[in-house]
Tab-separated table of C-alpha atoms in Angstrom:
chain	number	residue	atom	x	y	z
C	914	MET	CA	66.591	102.694	92.561
C	915	LEU	CA	67.135	101.813	88.848
C	916	ARG	CA	68.515	104.681	87.786
C	917	VAL	CA	71.736	104.637	90.005
C	918	LEU	CA	71.817	100.446	89.809
C	919	PRO	CA	74.682	100.842	86.777
C	920	SER	CA	76.781	103.416	89.532
C	921	ILE	CA	76.091	100.511	91.647
C	922	LEU	CA	77.404	98.330	90.347
C	923	LEU	CA	80.416	99.559	88.775
C	924	ALA	CA	81.390	100.908	92.425
C	925	GLY	CA	80.877	97.226	93.599
C	926	PHE	CA	83.420	95.880	90.328
C	927	LEU	CA	85.430	98.356	90.456
C	928	ALA	CA	86.496	98.031	94.373
C	929	PHE	CA	86.688	93.300	93.618
C	930	MET	CA	88.992	94.785	91.485
C	931	GLY	CA	90.939	96.929	93.271
C	932	THR	CA	90.962	93.838	96.274
C	933	VAL	CA	92.504	91.946	93.430
C	934	VAL	CA	95.481	94.345	92.452
C	935	VAL	CA	96.541	95.218	95.571
C	936	MET	CA	96.295	91.375	96.489
C	937	SER	CA	98.557	90.458	93.527
C	938	ASN	CA	100.903	92.733	93.842
C	939	GLN	CA	101.546	91.966	97.626
C	940	GLY	CA	102.226	88.767	95.967
C	941	LYS	CA	99.148	87.465	97.493
C	942	GLU	CA	96.639	84.260	96.590
C	943	ILE	CA	93.571	85.031	94.955
C	944	ALA	CA	91.509	82.190	95.986
C	945	LEU	CA	88.470	82.799	93.969
C	946	PHE	CA	90.758	82.671	90.720
C	947	ARG	CA	92.355	78.852	91.793
C	948	LEU	CA	89.460	77.448	91.077
C	949	PHE	CA	89.794	78.510	87.104
C	950	ALA	CA	93.551	78.181	87.308
C	951	GLY	CA	93.127	74.564	85.178
C	952	ILE	CA	91.541	76.694	82.127
C	953	PRO	CA	93.837	76.628	79.177
C	954	HIS	CA	95.039	80.196	78.953
C	955	PHE	CA	92.359	81.356	81.992
C	956	ASP	CA	94.678	84.429	82.221
C	957	LYS	CA	94.386	85.581	79.062
C	958	ILE	CA	90.213	84.973	79.464
C	959	GLY	CA	90.514	86.493	82.936
C	960	HIS	CA	92.378	90.052	81.169
C	961	PHE	CA	89.388	89.863	78.815
C	962	LEU	CA	86.510	89.921	81.039
C	963	LEU	CA	87.193	90.786	83.608
C	964	MET	CA	88.928	94.437	81.748
C	965	GLY	CA	85.733	94.257	79.436
C	966	ILE	CA	83.002	94.337	82.480
C	967	ALA	CA	84.629	97.326	83.962
C	968	SER	CA	84.590	98.585	80.212
C	969	PHE	CA	80.603	97.442	79.808
C	970	LEU	CA	79.475	98.563	83.582
C	971	ALA	CA	81.274	102.202	83.231
C	972	VAL	CA	80.038	102.882	79.635
C	973	PHE	CA	76.152	101.957	80.664
C	974	ALA	CA	77.127	103.654	84.250
C	975	LEU	CA	78.997	106.925	82.829
C	976	SER	CA	78.435	107.901	79.441
C	977	PRO	CA	74.377	108.506	79.587
C	978	ARG	CA	75.719	111.302	82.761
C	979	LEU	CA	77.654	113.101	80.416
C	980	LYS	CA	76.813	116.356	78.869
C	981	THR	CA	78.239	115.271	75.210
C	982	PRO	CA	76.634	113.181	72.527
C	983	VAL	CA	76.200	109.219	73.784
C	984	ARG	CA	77.963	107.939	71.278
C	985	LYS	CA	81.101	110.567	72.038
C	986	GLY	CA	80.805	110.180	75.575
C	987	ALA	CA	80.896	106.560	75.180
C	988	LEU	CA	84.383	106.880	73.444
C	989	PHE	CA	85.489	109.459	76.222
C	990	VAL	CA	84.737	106.649	78.749
C	991	THR	CA	86.061	103.723	76.704
C	992	MET	CA	89.542	105.489	76.403
C	993	GLY	CA	89.434	106.416	80.012
C	994	VAL	CA	88.510	103.270	80.754
C	995	GLY	CA	91.679	101.964	78.687
C	996	LEU	CA	94.247	104.170	79.434
C	997	PHE	CA	93.545	103.318	82.809
C	998	VAL	CA	93.998	99.032	82.154
C	999	SER	CA	97.152	100.318	79.968
C	1000	MET	CA	98.960	102.093	83.630
C	1001	GLU	CA	97.449	99.184	85.598
C	1002	GLU	CA	98.884	96.477	83.449
C	1003	LEU	CA	102.688	98.755	82.859
C	1004	SER	CA	102.859	99.448	86.430
C	1005	GLN	CA	103.688	95.848	87.130
C	1006	VAL	CA	107.234	96.180	85.324
C	1007	PHE	CA	107.718	97.769	89.258
C	1008	PHE	CA	106.121	95.174	91.949
C	1009	ALA	CA	108.737	91.926	92.092
C	1010	SER	CA	105.538	89.723	92.554
C	1011	ARG	CA	104.207	90.808	89.415
C	1012	THR	CA	104.641	89.568	85.321
C	1013	PHE	CA	104.323	92.437	83.088
C	1014	SER	CA	103.428	90.689	79.929
C	1015	PRO	CA	102.304	92.627	76.648
C	1016	ALA	CA	99.484	89.766	75.987
C	1017	ASP	CA	98.034	90.432	79.228
C	1018	LEU	CA	97.494	93.490	77.915
C	1019	LEU	CA	96.542	93.179	73.677
C	1020	CYS	CA	93.834	91.407	76.414
C	1021	SER	CA	92.709	93.400	78.677
C	1022	LEU	CA	91.700	96.307	75.375
C	1023	LEU	CA	90.475	93.806	73.233
C	1024	GLY	CA	87.914	93.677	76.386
C	1025	VAL	CA	88.106	97.700	77.478
C	1026	ALA	CA	86.837	97.981	73.630
C	1027	ILE	CA	84.271	95.188	72.496
C	1028	PHE	CA	82.757	95.394	75.660
C	1029	GLY	CA	82.305	99.355	75.553
C	1030	ALA	CA	81.491	99.229	72.411
C	1031	LEU	CA	78.096	96.801	73.225
C	1032	ALA	CA	77.741	99.022	75.925
C	1033	ALA	CA	77.308	102.018	73.788
C	1034	ARG	CA	75.072	100.219	71.643
C	1035	TRP	CA	72.695	99.218	74.553
C	1036	VAL	CA	72.631	102.975	76.023
C	1037	LEU	CA	71.828	104.246	72.553
C	1038	ALA	CA	69.239	102.168	72.007
C	1039	LEU	CA	67.986	102.699	75.850
C	1040	ASP	CA	68.929	107.037	75.149
C	1041	LYS	CA	65.330	107.890	74.555
C	1042	ASN	CA	66.674	111.456	74.097
C	1043	PRO	CA	69.293	111.130	71.333
C	1044	ARG	CA	71.611	113.681	70.547
């Protein structure tokens, strides 16, 4: 069970993020985010944390399963998450209810890089057979 737990957490988080993206694209308000609306720069902090958590979970769940050295696998996974996040941010120009922001993209990518690096270090520390 512990071996599949990171994958389960990743799938659940991606389902949550997918729901957030779809609701935002449809112009629907997300009640959970109203709780934090009064926090200064909440939007930027949210991008950093949410995309960072996605990167952490992806690296933790996927990089040990790749047939590459863990460091290389973690880099590939982090780059993939960064590409996906960039595409999602850039896609906002096609939705009237969304507003593309370079600052949001920067915060998202910083979260991806920092949390991805933290996960890579953790995976390396736990790796019994460093490759």
